[in-house]
Every structure is written in C-alpha cells, then in structure tokens.
C-alpha cells in the first residue's frame, strides 16, 4: 500500500477511535474519549480523526481510502435474527436500539461523508469484518513475519473468537466461534453479576479475582459452558438473558452462584470474590486451550492476540508462561478502539 493514506475508524458500539496509516505505517491513532472527555465514547470519532489528520499535516481530501472496523449491515442482520429468535422477549428493547440503526449506522457511507466533508467523491469507504480488524491490529504491527493469531471478544458481526494465521502482509482467518457462544459475553455476564459495568468494569472483575477462592469453577464448567479440549465451547443459554437485551443473567444463574446480582456501589462480599476468581480461572483455562490450539492449527509458535478479552493481562501472562508459545505479542489497544488500526 505504498504511498497510500488510509483512515481507519471504529465507532457506534464503544470506544470509538481513528487511526491514520501513511505508506503502510501508523502515523497517528487516537481514541475519541481523550478529546470528548466521555469515557468509552462511542460516537463518531470526529475529533480523533481531525487530530490524526493534523498530526500528519493532511486533510480529509488527501485520503485514499476510509475503512470502517466492521460490517454494520451484517451486524444489524445478526441483531434482527436474535430478536426474532427470542421474540417476543427482546422486543422490549428493540425500539430503543432501532432509531440509531436506521439513522447513522446503516447509512454509514453517507454518515462518514457528512462527518468528513472534504473527502473526495472517488475516495472509497470500505468495511472490514470485525474480527479481521482485530486480527490485523494484532499481527501487522507485531514484530513477526509469520504468526498464529487469536482474537477473542464479546461479538462483532457473528464471530466471537477466531483463529487465524498471518504471513507477510496477508491474514487468513481459519476458524471461528459464533454468537451467542462468546467468552467476552460470559466474562461480561460475571462482571455485571458482580456489580460492575459491562464493557468497562471487566478489569475490576479481574482485579477482584485474587481475593477469592475458585469454588465455583466446577459449577461454571458443569452448568454454564461445554468446553472442548481445543478451547471451543458452547454456552448453556438457559442461564443467560443477554439475547433479550435487558440483563445479562437470569434467576437460574443467580441460584447457581448463591444469590442475586450485587447492586453497584454496595459492599463486595466474599461470595463475589469467589465468583470473580472462578470466572477468571475458567477464562484463563479457555484462553490457554485456544492459544495452544491456534498454534497447533497453524504450526506456528509465535502468537498474536487481540479483541477485548486480550486485555485480560493475567490470562495473557499465563499464555506467555504456560501455552508453549515461543513469543507473544498483544495489541495494546486490543479492544474495539484498536479495530480502527486493523
Ligand atoms: Fe471487538
């Protein structure tokens, strides 16, 4: 892509961001929250885009392509399909999300042209798959010329986990797990259950874990999740409510873990610490299995990670020490902000 000026954008879910590549090199990248002062700001990253362009001495008219970090129409189709699958359960929240989709998100080409008025008419606006973006953000900036790539998050369009391979400037995704079977959503369910914010407080769950005992590990592995030796899994949806878009977990889940969800800002009890420790232990086990499988599948012992779950640095430490990898590279902006780079 020599000589090309490409702007990457992630937006409209959480952690909106922009990244500017010039001659295949990262010239600038920024997250919108740093300018708007709104944590996890998901709106169009206009200020981050302007900052990136200014840092490179460019204007929107100088861009050769704009690339969005996911395929919004496929994502919308997945949401519609999910609403229909659980109907009428999810219709309660449907009117809340529909206007945003019918407005800026489904007409994203028009939205981007409105937000970047200087863009040349012939400048293409392209859409990458969500996990392709994560995989590219993990492999291409890494020091490796060949590597296995593992991406793990809540959900993009359909994929929630992918195993891929990177060689030179090419990336191929070889396998995927699909929504609703998602390690990111499982971790977020425990985050919510322990009284922390989804897509934000996951690090608190990880931080709470060492204070507890892993006494619920068998309950999680026996009831919530069917985990295979290669790290693939299926969630038992009888314990979750996230398909209906109201809360993450249901009464059955609460009985399994000994009580109702913790209300935010109320005292943390030993039970919550034990739940956190158990969720963390299972997450680490799944990631270790996935990492080993990714290396086996590709025959490569260098590994790149991205996706929001790759922000779990405790699990990453175990992958580094215990997976048998020769070298590990984790995209620092492993969450959706890094999708702008990918
Ligand atoms: Fe993601």
Short mmCIF file of C-alpha atoms and ligand atoms in Angstrom, two decimals:
data_model
loop_
_atom_site.label_atom_id
_atom_site.label_comp_id
_atom_site.label_asym_id
_atom_site.label_seq_id
_atom_site.Cartn_x
_atom_site.Cartn_y
_atom_site.Cartn_z
CA UNK A 1 0.00 0.00 0.00
CA UNK A 2 2.97 2.31 -0.62
CA UNK A 3 2.06 5.97 -0.77
CA UNK A 4 -1.49 5.40 0.31
CA UNK A 5 -3.18 7.36 3.06
CA UNK A 6 -5.78 5.28 4.80
CA UNK A 7 -8.02 6.34 7.65
CA UNK A 8 -9.42 3.62 9.92
CA UNK A 9 -12.48 4.27 12.04
CA UNK A 10 -14.21 2.36 14.82
CA UNK A 11 -17.46 3.74 16.25
CA UNK A 12 -21.03 3.20 17.41
CA UNK A 13 -20.51 0.38 19.90
CA UNK A 14 -17.99 1.57 22.46
CA UNK A 15 -14.51 3.08 22.41
CA UNK A 16 -14.72 4.96 19.11
CA UNK A 17 -11.32 5.69 17.62
CA UNK A 18 -9.42 6.73 14.50
CA UNK A 19 -6.10 5.59 13.04
CA UNK A 20 -4.18 7.02 10.11
CA UNK A 21 -1.80 4.94 8.02
CA UNK A 22 0.58 6.62 5.60
CA UNK A 23 2.75 4.41 3.39
CA UNK A 24 1.65 1.39 5.42
CA UNK A 25 2.90 2.87 8.67
CA UNK A 26 0.86 4.07 11.64
CA UNK A 27 1.13 7.85 11.53
CA UNK A 28 -1.40 8.66 14.24
CA UNK A 29 -4.08 6.89 16.26
CA UNK A 30 -6.38 8.21 18.95
CA UNK A 31 -9.48 7.33 20.90
CA UNK A 32 -12.38 9.77 20.89
CA UNK A 33 -12.77 9.72 24.68
CA UNK A 34 -9.44 11.53 25.04
CA UNK A 35 -10.92 14.56 23.31
CA UNK A 36 -14.56 14.40 24.36
CA UNK A 37 -13.74 13.50 27.99
CA UNK A 38 -16.59 11.00 27.85
CA UNK A 39 -15.35 7.57 28.97
CA UNK A 40 -15.79 4.86 26.28
CA UNK A 41 -17.33 7.47 23.97
CA UNK A 42 -18.94 5.52 21.11
CA UNK A 43 -19.99 8.45 18.88
CA UNK A 44 -18.38 9.15 15.51
CA UNK A 45 -14.73 9.97 16.36
CA UNK A 46 -14.68 13.34 14.60
CA UNK A 47 -12.20 14.92 17.00
CA UNK A 48 -9.87 11.90 16.89
CA UNK A 49 -9.99 11.96 13.06
CA UNK A 50 -9.14 15.66 12.94
CA UNK A 51 -6.28 15.16 15.38
CA UNK A 52 -4.84 12.28 13.31
CA UNK A 53 -5.04 14.28 10.09
CA UNK A 54 -3.47 17.35 11.69
CA UNK A 55 -0.66 15.25 13.16
CA UNK A 56 0.22 14.10 9.64
CA UNK A 57 -0.31 17.55 8.04
CA UNK A 58 -3.17 16.16 5.92
CA UNK A 59 -6.80 16.98 5.26
CA UNK A 60 -9.72 14.65 4.50
CA UNK A 61 -9.20 15.48 0.82
CA UNK A 62 -5.79 13.80 0.90
CA UNK A 63 -7.19 10.40 1.93
CA UNK A 64 -7.06 7.44 -0.47
CA UNK A 65 -9.49 5.26 1.50
CA UNK A 66 -11.56 5.24 4.65
CA UNK A 67 -12.08 1.86 6.29
CA UNK A 68 -14.67 1.10 8.95
CA UNK A 69 -13.88 -1.61 11.51
CA UNK A 70 -16.94 -3.80 10.97
CA UNK A 71 -19.78 -4.58 8.60
CA UNK A 72 -22.79 -2.78 10.06
CA UNK A 73 -25.38 -4.41 7.82
CA UNK A 74 -24.25 -7.94 8.77
CA UNK A 75 -24.23 -6.87 12.41
CA UNK A 76 -27.74 -5.47 12.11
CA UNK A 77 -28.87 -8.72 10.47
CA UNK A 78 -27.44 -10.67 13.41
CA UNK A 79 -29.28 -8.43 15.86
CA UNK A 80 -32.54 -8.78 13.93
CA UNK A 81 -32.15 -12.54 13.77
CA UNK A 82 -31.50 -12.67 17.52
CA UNK A 83 -34.54 -10.53 18.28
CA UNK A 84 -36.68 -12.80 16.14
CA UNK A 85 -35.23 -15.95 17.72
CA UNK A 86 -36.22 -14.86 21.24
CA UNK A 87 -39.39 -12.97 20.24
CA UNK A 88 -41.32 -11.60 21.90
CA UNK A 89 -38.73 -11.50 24.73
CA UNK A 90 -36.39 -8.99 23.13
CA UNK A 91 -38.98 -6.65 21.62
CA UNK A 92 -38.93 -4.66 24.84
CA UNK A 93 -35.52 -3.21 23.98
CA UNK A 94 -35.91 -3.18 20.21
CA UNK A 95 -37.47 0.31 19.97
CA UNK A 96 -34.50 1.68 21.94
CA UNK A 97 -31.87 0.44 19.50
CA UNK A 98 -33.74 0.76 16.22
CA UNK A 99 -33.55 4.56 15.66
CA UNK A 100 -29.75 4.58 15.92
CA UNK A 101 -29.52 1.82 13.33
CA UNK A 102 -31.99 3.33 10.92
CA UNK A 103 -30.19 6.65 11.23
CA UNK A 104 -26.43 6.90 11.10
CA UNK A 105 -25.34 3.26 11.38
CA UNK A 106 -26.99 1.62 8.38
CA UNK A 107 -26.21 4.64 6.19
CA UNK A 108 -22.64 4.71 7.30
CA UNK A 109 -21.17 5.74 3.94
CA UNK A 110 -23.40 8.81 3.99
CA UNK A 111 -22.63 9.47 7.67
CA UNK A 112 -18.88 9.29 7.06
CA UNK A 113 -19.14 11.66 4.07
CA UNK A 114 -21.17 14.06 6.19
CA UNK A 115 -18.63 13.89 9.02
CA UNK A 116 -15.66 14.30 6.63
CA UNK A 117 -16.94 16.89 4.15
CA UNK A 118 -13.58 17.32 2.41
CA UNK A 119 -13.47 13.66 1.34
CA UNK A 120 -13.05 13.27 -2.44
CA UNK A 121 -16.06 11.64 -4.12
CA UNK A 122 -13.86 8.88 -5.55
CA UNK A 123 -12.32 8.07 -2.14
CA UNK A 124 -13.69 4.59 -1.30
CA UNK A 125 -15.32 3.84 2.03
CA UNK A 126 -14.70 0.21 2.85
CA UNK A 127 -15.90 -2.15 5.59
CA UNK A 128 -13.74 -4.87 7.13
CA UNK A 129 -15.10 -7.72 9.20
CA UNK A 130 -14.85 -7.02 12.89
CA UNK A 131 -12.50 -9.91 13.69
CA UNK A 132 -10.43 -9.25 10.56
CA UNK A 133 -9.87 -5.79 12.04
CA UNK A 134 -8.85 -7.28 15.39
CA UNK A 135 -6.58 -9.83 13.69
CA UNK A 136 -4.91 -7.18 11.51
CA UNK A 137 -4.41 -4.90 14.52
CA UNK A 138 -2.69 -7.81 16.29
CA UNK A 139 -0.49 -9.21 13.53
CA UNK A 140 0.50 -6.34 11.24
CA UNK A 141 2.13 -4.11 13.91
CA UNK A 142 3.78 -7.12 15.57
CA UNK A 143 7.48 -7.88 15.05
CA UNK A 144 6.60 -11.26 13.46
CA UNK A 145 6.64 -12.10 9.75
CA UNK A 146 4.61 -15.24 10.48
CA UNK A 147 2.36 -15.92 13.44
CA UNK A 148 -0.76 -17.60 14.73
CA UNK A 149 -3.48 -15.06 15.52
CA UNK A 150 -6.15 -15.42 18.17
CA UNK A 151 -8.96 -12.87 18.50
CA UNK A 152 -11.47 -13.08 21.35
CA UNK A 153 -14.16 -10.53 22.21
CA UNK A 154 -17.86 -10.13 23.02
CA UNK A 155 -19.17 -10.18 19.47
CA UNK A 156 -18.64 -8.47 16.13
CA UNK A 157 -20.97 -9.40 13.30
CA UNK A 158 -21.29 -13.11 14.22
CA UNK A 159 -17.80 -14.19 15.21
CA UNK A 160 -16.81 -14.04 18.87
CA UNK A 161 -13.47 -15.89 18.64
CA UNK A 162 -11.25 -16.55 15.64
CA UNK A 163 -8.08 -18.48 14.98
CA UNK A 164 -6.05 -17.21 12.07
CA UNK A 165 -2.63 -17.04 10.52
CA UNK A 166 -0.59 -14.08 9.39
CA UNK A 167 2.17 -14.28 6.79
CA UNK A 168 3.86 -11.17 5.44
CA UNK A 169 1.05 -8.71 4.80
CA UNK A 170 -1.63 -11.40 4.47
CA UNK A 171 -4.06 -12.62 7.08
CA UNK A 172 -6.34 -15.62 6.87
CA UNK A 173 -8.97 -16.46 9.46
CA UNK A 174 -9.22 -20.25 9.64
CA UNK A 175 -11.83 -20.97 12.32
CA UNK A 176 -14.41 -19.09 14.31
CA UNK A 177 -16.84 -19.42 17.18
CA UNK A 178 -20.09 -17.60 16.64
CA UNK A 179 -22.56 -15.61 18.68
CA UNK A 180 -24.08 -16.28 21.20
CA UNK A 181 -21.21 -18.53 22.27
CA UNK A 182 -18.83 -15.86 23.44
CA UNK A 183 -16.10 -15.74 26.08
CA UNK A 184 -16.34 -11.95 26.13
CA UNK A 185 -20.06 -12.09 26.86
CA UNK A 186 -19.51 -14.77 29.53
CA UNK A 187 -16.93 -12.56 31.25
CA UNK A 188 -19.22 -9.53 30.91
CA UNK A 189 -22.07 -11.56 32.44
CA UNK A 190 -19.92 -12.18 35.53
CA UNK A 191 -18.81 -8.55 35.52
CA UNK A 192 -22.45 -7.47 35.56
CA UNK A 193 -23.38 -10.08 38.17
CA UNK A 194 -20.64 -8.78 40.49
CA UNK A 195 -21.99 -5.23 40.19
CA UNK A 196 -19.60 -3.71 37.66
CA UNK A 197 -20.33 -2.10 34.31
CA UNK A 198 -20.31 -4.18 31.14
CA UNK A 199 -17.68 -3.20 28.54
CA UNK A 200 -15.97 -1.14 31.19
CA UNK A 201 -15.66 -2.86 34.57
CA UNK A 202 -14.19 -6.16 33.34
CA UNK A 203 -10.79 -5.16 34.70
CA UNK A 204 -12.38 -4.82 38.14
CA UNK A 205 -13.58 -8.42 37.96
CA UNK A 206 -10.04 -9.47 37.06
CA UNK A 207 -8.69 -7.36 39.94
CA UNK A 208 -11.21 -8.83 42.39
CA UNK A 209 -10.36 -12.41 41.44
CA UNK A 210 -7.19 -12.92 43.53
CA UNK A 211 -9.13 -12.09 46.72
CA UNK A 212 -11.46 -15.07 46.25
CA UNK A 213 -11.40 -18.85 46.06
CA UNK A 214 -12.20 -20.70 42.82
CA UNK A 215 -15.03 -22.67 44.40
CA UNK A 216 -17.46 -22.11 41.51
CA UNK A 217 -15.20 -23.46 38.75
CA UNK A 218 -16.99 -26.81 38.66
CA UNK A 219 -20.37 -25.07 38.56
CA UNK A 220 -19.28 -22.95 35.59
CA UNK A 221 -17.73 -25.86 33.69
CA UNK A 222 -20.54 -28.24 34.61
CA UNK A 223 -23.53 -25.98 34.04
CA UNK A 224 -22.75 -22.79 32.12
CA UNK A 225 -20.34 -23.92 29.47
CA UNK A 226 -19.49 -27.01 27.47
CA UNK A 227 -15.74 -26.64 26.97
CA UNK A 228 -13.85 -28.79 24.47
CA UNK A 229 -10.12 -29.68 24.59
CA UNK A 230 -9.39 -27.26 21.72
CA UNK A 231 -10.87 -24.33 23.69
CA UNK A 232 -14.06 -24.15 21.64
CA UNK A 233 -17.22 -24.06 23.73
CA UNK A 234 -20.94 -23.59 23.84
CA UNK A 235 -22.75 -21.54 26.46
CA UNK A 236 -25.82 -23.01 28.12
CA UNK A 237 -28.26 -20.23 27.21
CA UNK A 238 -30.70 -21.32 29.91
CA UNK A 239 -28.57 -19.29 32.35
CA UNK A 240 -28.32 -16.02 30.42
CA UNK A 241 -30.57 -13.17 29.38
CA UNK A 242 -28.31 -11.17 27.06
CA UNK A 243 -30.16 -12.39 23.96
CA UNK A 244 -33.15 -10.44 25.22
CA UNK A 245 -31.06 -7.34 25.74
CA UNK A 246 -32.32 -6.49 29.21
CA UNK A 247 -29.92 -8.03 31.71
CA UNK A 248 -27.03 -10.47 31.36
CA UNK A 249 -28.10 -13.28 33.70
CA UNK A 250 -31.32 -14.86 34.94
CA UNK A 251 -32.74 -16.42 38.13
CA UNK A 252 -31.23 -19.81 37.38
CA UNK A 253 -27.77 -18.21 37.12
CA UNK A 254 -28.33 -16.38 40.41
CA UNK A 255 -29.33 -19.59 42.20
CA UNK A 256 -26.20 -21.32 40.90
CA UNK A 257 -23.98 -18.64 42.42
CA UNK A 258 -25.80 -18.31 45.71
CA UNK A 259 -27.79 -15.10 45.42
CA UNK A 260 -28.94 -12.13 43.37
CA UNK A 261 -26.53 -9.90 41.43
CA UNK A 262 -24.59 -7.41 43.52
CA UNK A 263 -26.01 -3.90 43.22
CA UNK A 264 -23.41 -1.37 42.05
CA UNK A 265 -21.62 0.55 44.81
CA UNK A 266 -22.79 -1.85 47.56
CA UNK A 267 -20.24 -3.77 49.68
CA UNK A 268 -18.33 -6.56 47.96
CA UNK A 269 -18.86 -9.86 49.81
CA UNK A 270 -16.56 -12.89 49.85
CA UNK A 271 -19.05 -14.67 47.56
CA UNK A 272 -18.47 -12.05 44.84
CA UNK A 273 -14.73 -12.51 45.18
CA UNK A 274 -15.17 -16.28 44.80
CA UNK A 275 -17.34 -15.76 41.70
CA UNK A 276 -14.72 -13.40 40.23
CA UNK A 277 -11.90 -15.86 40.97
CA UNK A 278 -13.84 -18.72 39.42
CA UNK A 279 -14.79 -16.76 36.27
CA UNK A 280 -11.18 -15.67 35.89
CA UNK A 281 -9.88 -19.22 36.34
CA UNK A 282 -12.25 -20.58 33.68
CA UNK A 283 -11.39 -17.71 31.33
CA UNK A 284 -7.69 -18.44 31.72
CA UNK A 285 -8.27 -22.14 31.03
CA UNK A 286 -10.28 -21.38 27.87
CA UNK A 287 -7.68 -18.90 26.59
CA UNK A 288 -4.83 -21.33 27.27
CA UNK A 289 -6.62 -24.05 25.31
CA UNK A 290 -7.43 -21.64 22.46
CA UNK A 291 -3.83 -20.40 22.35
CA UNK A 292 -2.45 -23.94 22.18
CA UNK A 293 -5.00 -24.85 19.53
CA UNK A 294 -4.16 -21.77 17.44
CA UNK A 295 -0.50 -22.75 17.45
CA UNK A 296 -1.26 -26.39 16.64
CA UNK A 297 -3.64 -25.45 13.83
CA UNK A 298 -1.14 -23.12 12.19
CA UNK A 299 2.06 -24.96 13.07
CA UNK A 300 3.48 -21.65 14.29
CA UNK A 301 4.69 -20.96 17.83
CA UNK A 302 4.54 -17.21 17.69
CA UNK A 303 1.21 -15.86 18.72
CA UNK A 304 -0.62 -12.53 18.37
CA UNK A 305 -3.68 -11.61 20.42
CA UNK A 306 -6.42 -9.01 20.09
CA UNK A 307 -10.09 -8.50 20.93
CA UNK A 308 -11.37 -7.16 24.23
CA UNK A 309 -10.66 -10.41 26.09
CA UNK A 310 -6.97 -9.99 25.21
CA UNK A 311 -6.98 -7.04 27.63
CA UNK A 312 -7.04 -9.68 30.39
CA UNK A 313 -3.36 -9.31 31.26
CA UNK A 314 -3.47 -12.01 33.96
CA UNK A 315 -4.59 -14.55 31.35
CA UNK A 316 -2.01 -13.20 28.88
CA UNK A 317 0.71 -13.84 31.48
CA UNK A 318 -0.40 -17.46 31.75
CA UNK A 319 -0.44 -17.81 27.95
CA UNK A 320 3.12 -16.49 27.84
CA UNK A 321 4.30 -18.87 30.58
CA UNK A 322 2.19 -21.97 30.01
CA UNK A 323 0.97 -22.24 26.41
CA UNK A 324 4.31 -23.27 24.98
CA UNK A 325 4.49 -20.21 22.72
CA UNK A 326 7.88 -19.03 21.60
CA UNK A 327 6.83 -15.38 21.62
CA UNK A 328 3.62 -13.50 22.33
CA UNK A 329 2.54 -10.10 21.00
CA UNK A 330 -0.62 -8.47 22.32
CA UNK A 331 -2.12 -5.44 20.60
CA UNK A 332 -2.11 -2.78 23.36
CA UNK A 333 -5.45 -1.40 22.10
CA UNK A 334 -6.88 -4.92 21.98
CA UNK A 335 -10.46 -3.70 22.45
CA UNK A 336 -12.62 -2.13 19.79
CA UNK A 337 -10.61 1.11 19.72
CA UNK A 338 -7.80 -0.94 18.15
CA UNK A 339 -10.22 -2.02 15.43
CA UNK A 340 -9.60 1.38 13.82
CA UNK A 341 -6.00 0.35 13.31
CA UNK A 342 -6.92 -3.09 11.97
FE1 LIG B 1 -14.40 -6.44 19.24
#
